[in-house]
PDB file of C-alpha atoms in Angstrom:
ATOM      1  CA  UNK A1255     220.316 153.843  39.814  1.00 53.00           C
ATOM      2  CA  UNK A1256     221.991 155.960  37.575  1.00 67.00           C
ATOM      3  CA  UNK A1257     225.668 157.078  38.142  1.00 74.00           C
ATOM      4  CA  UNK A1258     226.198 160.729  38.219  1.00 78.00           C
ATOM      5  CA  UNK A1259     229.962 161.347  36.456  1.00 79.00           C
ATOM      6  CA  UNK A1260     231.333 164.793  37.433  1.00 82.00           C
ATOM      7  CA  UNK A1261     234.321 166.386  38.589  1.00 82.00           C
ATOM      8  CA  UNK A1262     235.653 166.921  42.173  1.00 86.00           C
ATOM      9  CA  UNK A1263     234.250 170.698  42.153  1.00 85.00           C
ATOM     10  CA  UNK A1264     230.935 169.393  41.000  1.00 85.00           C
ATOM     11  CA  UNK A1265     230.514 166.848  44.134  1.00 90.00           C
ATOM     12  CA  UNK A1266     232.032 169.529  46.680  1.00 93.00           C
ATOM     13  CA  UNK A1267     229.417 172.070  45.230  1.00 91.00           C
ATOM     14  CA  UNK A1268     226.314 169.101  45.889  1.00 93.00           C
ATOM     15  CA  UNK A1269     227.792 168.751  49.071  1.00 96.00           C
ATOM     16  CA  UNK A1270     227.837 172.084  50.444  1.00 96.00           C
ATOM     17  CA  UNK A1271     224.087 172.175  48.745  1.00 95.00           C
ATOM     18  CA  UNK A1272     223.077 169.062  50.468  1.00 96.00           C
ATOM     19  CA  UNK A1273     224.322 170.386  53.708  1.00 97.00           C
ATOM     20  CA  UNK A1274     222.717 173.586  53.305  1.00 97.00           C
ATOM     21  CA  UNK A1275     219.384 171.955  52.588  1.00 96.00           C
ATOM     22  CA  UNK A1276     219.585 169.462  56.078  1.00 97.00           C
ATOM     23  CA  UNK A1277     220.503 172.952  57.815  1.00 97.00           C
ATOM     24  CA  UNK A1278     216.851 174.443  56.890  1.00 96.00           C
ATOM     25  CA  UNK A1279     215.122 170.963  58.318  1.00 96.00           C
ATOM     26  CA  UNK A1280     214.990 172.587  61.957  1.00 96.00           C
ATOM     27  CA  UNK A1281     214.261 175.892  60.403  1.00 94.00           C
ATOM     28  CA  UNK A1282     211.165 174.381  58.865  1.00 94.00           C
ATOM     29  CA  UNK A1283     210.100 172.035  61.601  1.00 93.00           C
ATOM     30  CA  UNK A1284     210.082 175.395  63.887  1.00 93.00           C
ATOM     31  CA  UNK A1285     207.709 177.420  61.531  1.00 90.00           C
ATOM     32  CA  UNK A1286     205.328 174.354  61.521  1.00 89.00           C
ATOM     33  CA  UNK A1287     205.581 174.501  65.874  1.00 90.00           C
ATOM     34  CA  UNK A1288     204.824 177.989  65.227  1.00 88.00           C
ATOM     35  CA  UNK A1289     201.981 177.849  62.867  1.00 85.00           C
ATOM     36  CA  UNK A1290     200.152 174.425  64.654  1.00 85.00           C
ATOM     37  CA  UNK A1291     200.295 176.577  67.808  1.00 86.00           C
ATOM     38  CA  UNK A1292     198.189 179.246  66.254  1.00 82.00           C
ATOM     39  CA  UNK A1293     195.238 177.342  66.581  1.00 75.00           C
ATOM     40  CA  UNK A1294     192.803 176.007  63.579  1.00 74.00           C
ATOM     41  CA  UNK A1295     194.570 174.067  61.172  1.00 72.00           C
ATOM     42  CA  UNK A1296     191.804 173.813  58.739  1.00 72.00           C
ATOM     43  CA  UNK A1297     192.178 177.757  57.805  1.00 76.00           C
ATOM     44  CA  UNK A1298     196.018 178.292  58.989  1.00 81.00           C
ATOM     45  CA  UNK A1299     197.530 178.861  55.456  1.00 86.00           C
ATOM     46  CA  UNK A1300     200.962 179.318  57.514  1.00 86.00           C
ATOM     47  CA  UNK A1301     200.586 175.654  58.460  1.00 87.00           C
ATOM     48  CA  UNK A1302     200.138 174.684  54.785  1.00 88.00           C
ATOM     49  CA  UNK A1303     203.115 177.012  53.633  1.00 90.00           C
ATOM     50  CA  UNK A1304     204.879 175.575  56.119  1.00 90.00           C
ATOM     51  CA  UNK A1305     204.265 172.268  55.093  1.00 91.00           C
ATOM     52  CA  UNK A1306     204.554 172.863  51.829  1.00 94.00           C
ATOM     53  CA  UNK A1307     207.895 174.116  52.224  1.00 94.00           C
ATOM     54  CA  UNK A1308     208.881 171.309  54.243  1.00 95.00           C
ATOM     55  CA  UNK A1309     207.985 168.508  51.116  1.00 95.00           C
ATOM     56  CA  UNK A1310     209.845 170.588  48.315  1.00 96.00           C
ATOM     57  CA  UNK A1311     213.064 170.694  51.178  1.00 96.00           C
ATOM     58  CA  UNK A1312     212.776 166.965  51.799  1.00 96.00           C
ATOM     59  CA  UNK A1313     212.375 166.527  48.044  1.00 96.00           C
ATOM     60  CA  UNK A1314     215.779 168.599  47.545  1.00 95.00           C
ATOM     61  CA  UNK A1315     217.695 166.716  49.981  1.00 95.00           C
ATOM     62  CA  UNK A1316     216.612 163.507  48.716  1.00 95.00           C
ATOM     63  CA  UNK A1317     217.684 164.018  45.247  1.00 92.00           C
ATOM     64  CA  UNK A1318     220.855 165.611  46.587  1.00 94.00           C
ATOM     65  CA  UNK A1319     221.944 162.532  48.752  1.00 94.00           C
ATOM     66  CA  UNK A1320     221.194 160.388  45.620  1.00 92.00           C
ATOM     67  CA  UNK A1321     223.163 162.648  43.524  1.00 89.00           C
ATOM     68  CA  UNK A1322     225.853 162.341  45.621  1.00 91.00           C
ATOM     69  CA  UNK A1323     225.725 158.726  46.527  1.00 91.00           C
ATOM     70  CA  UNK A1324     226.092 157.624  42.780  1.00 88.00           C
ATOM     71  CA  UNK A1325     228.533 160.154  42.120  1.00 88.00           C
ATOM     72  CA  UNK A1326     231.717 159.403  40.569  1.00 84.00           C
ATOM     73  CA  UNK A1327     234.331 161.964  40.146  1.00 86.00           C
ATOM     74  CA  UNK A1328     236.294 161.976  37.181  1.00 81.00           C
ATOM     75  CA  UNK A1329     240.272 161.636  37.516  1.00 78.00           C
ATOM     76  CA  UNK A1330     240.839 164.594  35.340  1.00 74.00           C
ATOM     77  CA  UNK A1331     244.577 162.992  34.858  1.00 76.00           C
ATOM     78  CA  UNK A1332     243.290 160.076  33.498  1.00 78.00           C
ATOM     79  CA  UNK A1333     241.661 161.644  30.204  1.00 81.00           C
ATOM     80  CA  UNK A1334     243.104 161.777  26.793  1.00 83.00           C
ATOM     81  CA  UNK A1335     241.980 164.151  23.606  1.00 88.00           C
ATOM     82  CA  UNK A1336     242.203 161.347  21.064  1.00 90.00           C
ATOM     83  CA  UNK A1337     238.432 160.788  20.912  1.00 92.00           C
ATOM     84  CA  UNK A1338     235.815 162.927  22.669  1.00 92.00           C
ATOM     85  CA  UNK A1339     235.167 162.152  26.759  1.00 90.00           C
ATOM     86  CA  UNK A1340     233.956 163.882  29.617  1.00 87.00           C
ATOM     87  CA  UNK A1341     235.735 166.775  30.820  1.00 88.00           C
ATOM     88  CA  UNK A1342     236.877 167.613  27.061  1.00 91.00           C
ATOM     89  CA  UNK A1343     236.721 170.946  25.471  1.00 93.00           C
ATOM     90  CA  UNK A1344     235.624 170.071  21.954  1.00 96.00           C
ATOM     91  CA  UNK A1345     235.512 172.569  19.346  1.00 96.00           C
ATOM     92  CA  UNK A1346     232.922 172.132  16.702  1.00 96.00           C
ATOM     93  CA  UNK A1347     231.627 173.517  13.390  1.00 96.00           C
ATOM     94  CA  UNK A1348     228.101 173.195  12.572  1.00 95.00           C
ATOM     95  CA  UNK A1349     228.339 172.427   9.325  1.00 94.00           C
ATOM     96  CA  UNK A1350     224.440 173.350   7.981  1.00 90.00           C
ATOM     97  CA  UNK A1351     225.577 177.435   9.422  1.00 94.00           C
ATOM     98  CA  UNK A1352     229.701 177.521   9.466  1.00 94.00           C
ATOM     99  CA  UNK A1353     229.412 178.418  13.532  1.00 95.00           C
ATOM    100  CA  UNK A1354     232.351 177.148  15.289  1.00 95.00           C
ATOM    101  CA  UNK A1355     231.304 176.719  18.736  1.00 94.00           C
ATOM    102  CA  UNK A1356     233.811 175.159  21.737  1.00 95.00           C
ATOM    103  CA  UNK A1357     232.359 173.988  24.536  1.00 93.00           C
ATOM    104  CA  UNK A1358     233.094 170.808  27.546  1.00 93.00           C
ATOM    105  CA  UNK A1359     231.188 167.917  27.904  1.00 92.00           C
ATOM    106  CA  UNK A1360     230.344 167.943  31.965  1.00 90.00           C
ATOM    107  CA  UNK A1361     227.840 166.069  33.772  1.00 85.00           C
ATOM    108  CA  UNK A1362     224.150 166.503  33.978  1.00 84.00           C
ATOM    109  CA  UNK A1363     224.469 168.361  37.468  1.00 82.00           C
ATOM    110  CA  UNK A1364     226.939 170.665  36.127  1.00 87.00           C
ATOM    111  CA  UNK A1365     225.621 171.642  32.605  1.00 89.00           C
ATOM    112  CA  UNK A1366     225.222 175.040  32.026  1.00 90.00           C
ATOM    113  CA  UNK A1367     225.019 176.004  28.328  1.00 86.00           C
ATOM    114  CA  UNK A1368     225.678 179.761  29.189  1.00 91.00           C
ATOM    115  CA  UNK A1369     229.294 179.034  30.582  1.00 92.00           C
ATOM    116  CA  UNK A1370     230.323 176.454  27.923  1.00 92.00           C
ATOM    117  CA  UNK A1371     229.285 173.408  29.658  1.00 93.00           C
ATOM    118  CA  UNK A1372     227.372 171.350  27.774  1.00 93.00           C
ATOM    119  CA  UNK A1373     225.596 168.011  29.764  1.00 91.00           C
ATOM    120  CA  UNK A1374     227.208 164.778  27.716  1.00 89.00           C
ATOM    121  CA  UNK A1375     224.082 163.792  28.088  1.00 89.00           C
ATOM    122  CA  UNK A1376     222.459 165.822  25.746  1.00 92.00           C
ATOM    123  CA  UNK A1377     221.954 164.657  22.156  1.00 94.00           C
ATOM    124  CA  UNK A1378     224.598 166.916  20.819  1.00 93.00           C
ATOM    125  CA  UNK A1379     226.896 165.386  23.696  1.00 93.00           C
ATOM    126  CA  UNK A1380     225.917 161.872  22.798  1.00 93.00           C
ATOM    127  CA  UNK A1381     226.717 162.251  19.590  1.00 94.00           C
ATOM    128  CA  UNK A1382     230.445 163.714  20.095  1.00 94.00           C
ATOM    129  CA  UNK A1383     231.583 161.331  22.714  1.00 92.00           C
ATOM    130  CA  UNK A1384     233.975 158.797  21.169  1.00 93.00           C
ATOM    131  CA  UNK A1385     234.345 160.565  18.003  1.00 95.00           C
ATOM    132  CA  UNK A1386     237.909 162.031  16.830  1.00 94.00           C
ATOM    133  CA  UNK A1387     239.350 165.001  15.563  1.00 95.00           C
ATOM    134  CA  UNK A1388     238.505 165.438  11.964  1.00 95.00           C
ATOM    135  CA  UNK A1389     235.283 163.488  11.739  1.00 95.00           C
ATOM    136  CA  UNK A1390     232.040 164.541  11.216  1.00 95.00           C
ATOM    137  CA  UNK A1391     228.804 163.588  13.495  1.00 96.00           C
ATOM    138  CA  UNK A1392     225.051 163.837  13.332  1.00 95.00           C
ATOM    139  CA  UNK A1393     223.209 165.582  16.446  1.00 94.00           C
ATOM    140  CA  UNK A1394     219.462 164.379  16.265  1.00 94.00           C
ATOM    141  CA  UNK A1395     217.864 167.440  17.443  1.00 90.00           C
ATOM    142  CA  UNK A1396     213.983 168.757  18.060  1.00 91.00           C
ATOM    143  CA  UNK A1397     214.460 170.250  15.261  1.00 90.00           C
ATOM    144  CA  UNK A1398     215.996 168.112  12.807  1.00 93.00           C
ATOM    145  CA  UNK A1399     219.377 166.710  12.251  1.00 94.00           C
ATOM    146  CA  UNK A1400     222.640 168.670  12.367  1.00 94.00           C
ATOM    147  CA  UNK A1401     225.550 167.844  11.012  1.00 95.00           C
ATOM    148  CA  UNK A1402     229.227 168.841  12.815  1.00 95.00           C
ATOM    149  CA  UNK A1403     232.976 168.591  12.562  1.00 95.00           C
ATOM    150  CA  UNK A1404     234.977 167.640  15.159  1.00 95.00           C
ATOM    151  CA  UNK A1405     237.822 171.064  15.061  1.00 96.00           C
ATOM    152  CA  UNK A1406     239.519 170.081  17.831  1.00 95.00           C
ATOM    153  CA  UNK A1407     239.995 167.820  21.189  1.00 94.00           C
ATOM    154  CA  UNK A1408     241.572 169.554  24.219  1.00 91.00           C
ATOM    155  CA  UNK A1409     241.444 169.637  28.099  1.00 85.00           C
TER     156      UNK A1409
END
């Protein structure tokens, strides 16, 4: 059991998911009604869709309710910019092309790379956290090794 670390948006957002996913159980249950009553199950490829669709939803929910059950939300009060945490913008510089890119270290659930958030969980997250202003870490990559400079710490 793994605990999921995110902030109090991120656990409202699984929680309207989660309830949004238990909301198409009846939905699904009622095509499969539908379909069995159509007669021959061994060629109804409704049945099967239906089915189908049922597994991937009960699949959903039940990595929802586990995401949810070993969440813990992050007191956003409670974090400093002295060494790199959760929740921090850090501003980098890769030091083997001169980018600078900033970006916050978030949760697996609520990475996404295109709006800044990176998952601390990544390798270039892993190798930030606890580091300070100033110093320079090593992100081991698919593709090799690269090297960057801790610019700045901020919330």
């Amino acid at each position: 059991m793994a605990l999921h670390y995110m902030t109090q948006e991120g656990l409202d957002k699984l929680k309207k998911d989660l309830s949004e996913a238990l909301a198409q159980r009846p939905v699904i249950s009622a095509q499969i009604a539908e379909a069995r009553d159509k007669g021959d199950l061994s060629e109804n490829a409704e049945y099967e869709a239906a089915r189908e669709a049922q597994g991937l939803l009960e699949l959903k929910i039940s990595k929802l309710q586990d995401l949810v059950a070993n969440a813990r939300v992050i007191d956003e009060s409670q974090i400093g910019t002295d060494k790199v945490q959760m929740l921090n913008k850090v501003k980098v510089k890769n030091l083997s092309n001169g980018q600078v890119v900033e970006f916050t270290l978030v949760g697996e659930s609520e990475a996404d790379f295109s709006a800044g958030k990176l998952a601390a969980t990544t390798p270039i997250g892993r190798s930030l956290m606890g580091h300070s202003k100033g110093e320079t870490v090593e992100a081991k990559v698919p593709s090799g090794i690269i090297k960057f400079e801790i610019l700045d710490i901020t919330l």
